[in-house]
PDB file of C-alpha atoms in Angstrom:
ATOM      1  CA  LEU T   4      68.020   7.347  66.626  1.00 80.00           C
ATOM      2  CA  CYS T   5      69.426   5.204  64.061  1.00 83.00           C
ATOM      3  CA  THR T   6      66.120   3.074  64.741  1.00 90.00           C
ATOM      4  CA  PHE T   7      63.973   6.220  64.220  1.00 93.00           C
ATOM      5  CA  LEU T   8      66.091   7.242  61.021  1.00 91.00           C
ATOM      6  CA  GLY T   9      65.552   4.106  59.065  1.00 84.00           C
ATOM      7  CA  SER T  10      61.932   3.514  59.911  1.00 87.00           C
ATOM      8  CA  LEU T  11      61.246   7.299  59.213  1.00 90.00           C
ATOM      9  CA  LEU T  12      63.278   6.306  55.921  1.00 86.00           C
ATOM     10  CA  GLN T  13      61.617   2.985  55.334  1.00 82.00           C
ATOM     11  CA  ASN T  14      58.096   4.663  55.277  1.00 86.00           C
ATOM     12  CA  LEU T  15      59.291   7.528  52.899  1.00 87.00           C
ATOM     13  CA  ALA T  16      60.527   5.043  50.717  1.00 82.00           C
ATOM     14  CA  LEU T  17      56.805   2.932  50.529  1.00 83.00           C
ATOM     15  CA  THR T  18      55.816   6.682  49.760  1.00 88.00           C
ATOM     16  CA  ARG T  19      57.768   6.782  46.439  1.00 88.00           C
ATOM     17  CA  ILE T  20      58.270   2.420  45.100  1.00 85.00           C
ATOM     18  CA  SER T  21      56.412  -0.393  45.275  1.00 83.00           C
ATOM     19  CA  ASP T  22      56.296  -2.424  48.856  1.00 78.00           C
ATOM     20  CA  ARG T  23      57.752  -5.282  46.714  1.00 81.00           C
ATOM     21  CA  GLU T  24      60.432  -3.279  45.754  1.00 83.00           C
ATOM     22  CA  VAL T  25      61.223  -2.068  49.661  1.00 81.00           C
ATOM     23  CA  ALA T  26      60.943  -5.673  50.341  1.00 83.00           C
ATOM     24  CA  LEU T  27      63.711  -6.744  47.864  1.00 84.00           C
ATOM     25  CA  LEU T  28      66.211  -4.037  49.179  1.00 84.00           C
ATOM     26  CA  GLN T  29      65.681  -4.691  53.101  1.00 84.00           C
ATOM     27  CA  SER T  30      66.503  -8.470  51.799  1.00 88.00           C
ATOM     28  CA  LEU T  31      70.026  -7.506  50.793  1.00 89.00           C
ATOM     29  CA  CYS T  32      70.868  -5.801  54.833  1.00 88.00           C
ATOM     30  CA  PRO T  33      72.430  -9.165  55.414  1.00 90.00           C
ATOM     31  CA  VAL T  34      74.830  -8.786  52.582  1.00 92.00           C
ATOM     32  CA  MET T  35      75.424  -5.149  52.892  1.00 91.00           C
ATOM     33  CA  THR T  36      76.515  -5.587  56.700  1.00 91.00           C
ATOM     34  CA  ALA T  37      78.502  -8.403  55.978  1.00 91.00           C
ATOM     35  CA  LEU T  38      80.244  -6.731  53.226  1.00 91.00           C
ATOM     36  CA  PHE T  39      80.527  -3.244  55.084  1.00 92.00           C
ATOM     37  CA  SER T  40      82.079  -5.423  57.961  1.00 93.00           C
ATOM     38  CA  PHE T  41      84.281  -6.618  55.730  1.00 91.00           C
ATOM     39  CA  ILE T  42      85.908  -3.460  54.399  1.00 93.00           C
ATOM     40  CA  LEU T  43      85.834  -1.325  57.462  1.00 94.00           C
ATOM     41  CA  LEU T  44      86.851  -3.924  60.012  1.00 94.00           C
ATOM     42  CA  GLY T  45      89.187  -6.430  58.022  1.00 92.00           C
ATOM     43  CA  GLU T  46      86.105  -9.135  59.325  1.00 92.00           C
ATOM     44  CA  LYS T  47      86.544 -12.690  56.936  1.00 91.00           C
ATOM     45  CA  LEU T  48      83.091 -14.954  56.070  1.00 88.00           C
ATOM     46  CA  SER T  49      83.458 -18.411  56.451  1.00 92.00           C
ATOM     47  CA  ALA T  50      81.933 -20.759  53.112  1.00 93.00           C
ATOM     48  CA  ALA T  51      78.626 -20.703  54.955  1.00 93.00           C
ATOM     49  CA  GLY T  52      78.155 -17.007  55.428  1.00 91.00           C
ATOM     50  CA  ILE T  53      79.524 -16.483  51.589  1.00 92.00           C
ATOM     51  CA  ALA T  54      77.193 -19.104  50.192  1.00 94.00           C
ATOM     52  CA  GLY T  55      74.367 -17.489  51.767  1.00 93.00           C
ATOM     53  CA  ALA T  56      75.380 -14.402  50.514  1.00 92.00           C
ATOM     54  CA  VAL T  57      75.243 -15.742  47.017  1.00 94.00           C
ATOM     55  CA  ILE T  58      71.892 -17.094  47.536  1.00 94.00           C
ATOM     56  CA  ILE T  59      70.685 -14.269  48.789  1.00 93.00           C
ATOM     57  CA  ILE T  60      71.725 -12.506  45.545  1.00 93.00           C
ATOM     58  CA  VAL T  61      70.320 -14.984  43.255  1.00 94.00           C
ATOM     59  CA  CYS T  62      67.140 -14.983  45.188  1.00 91.00           C
ATOM     60  CA  ILE T  63      66.657 -11.505  44.841  1.00 90.00           C
ATOM     61  CA  SER T  64      67.831 -11.073  41.191  1.00 89.00           C
ATOM     62  CA  ALA T  65      65.339 -13.907  40.008  1.00 90.00           C
ATOM     63  CA  SER T  66      62.703 -11.933  41.834  1.00 86.00           C
ATOM     64  CA  ALA T  67      63.383  -9.039  39.890  1.00 82.00           C
ATOM     65  CA  LEU T  68      63.819 -10.009  36.686  1.00 83.00           C
ATOM     66  CA  ILE T  69      60.417 -12.323  37.087  1.00 82.00           C
ATOM     67  CA  LYS T  70      58.453  -9.093  37.907  1.00 68.00           C
ATOM     68  CA  ASP T  71      60.494  -7.561  34.820  1.00 59.00           C
ATOM     69  CA  GLU T  72      59.212 -10.305  32.522  1.00 59.00           C
ATOM     70  CA  GLY T  73      55.572 -10.190  33.735  1.00 54.00           C
ATOM     71  CA  ASN T  74      55.334  -6.823  33.099  1.00 54.00           C
TER      72      ASN T  74
END
């Protein structure tokens, strides 16, 4: 059921926003998973996990800014 709903919402999102924006949002999935596991389960990230999350957020932000400057 979760996979079905995820696929359904992804396809719905693609009809309303660009494929580039959907891809950038999906790139946040590992970061959001780590954040929710911290909030809900009290799990801790290692230094490598935190560094990876920071790298993902920086790259997504840079990509969004580069697109905005191009238009």
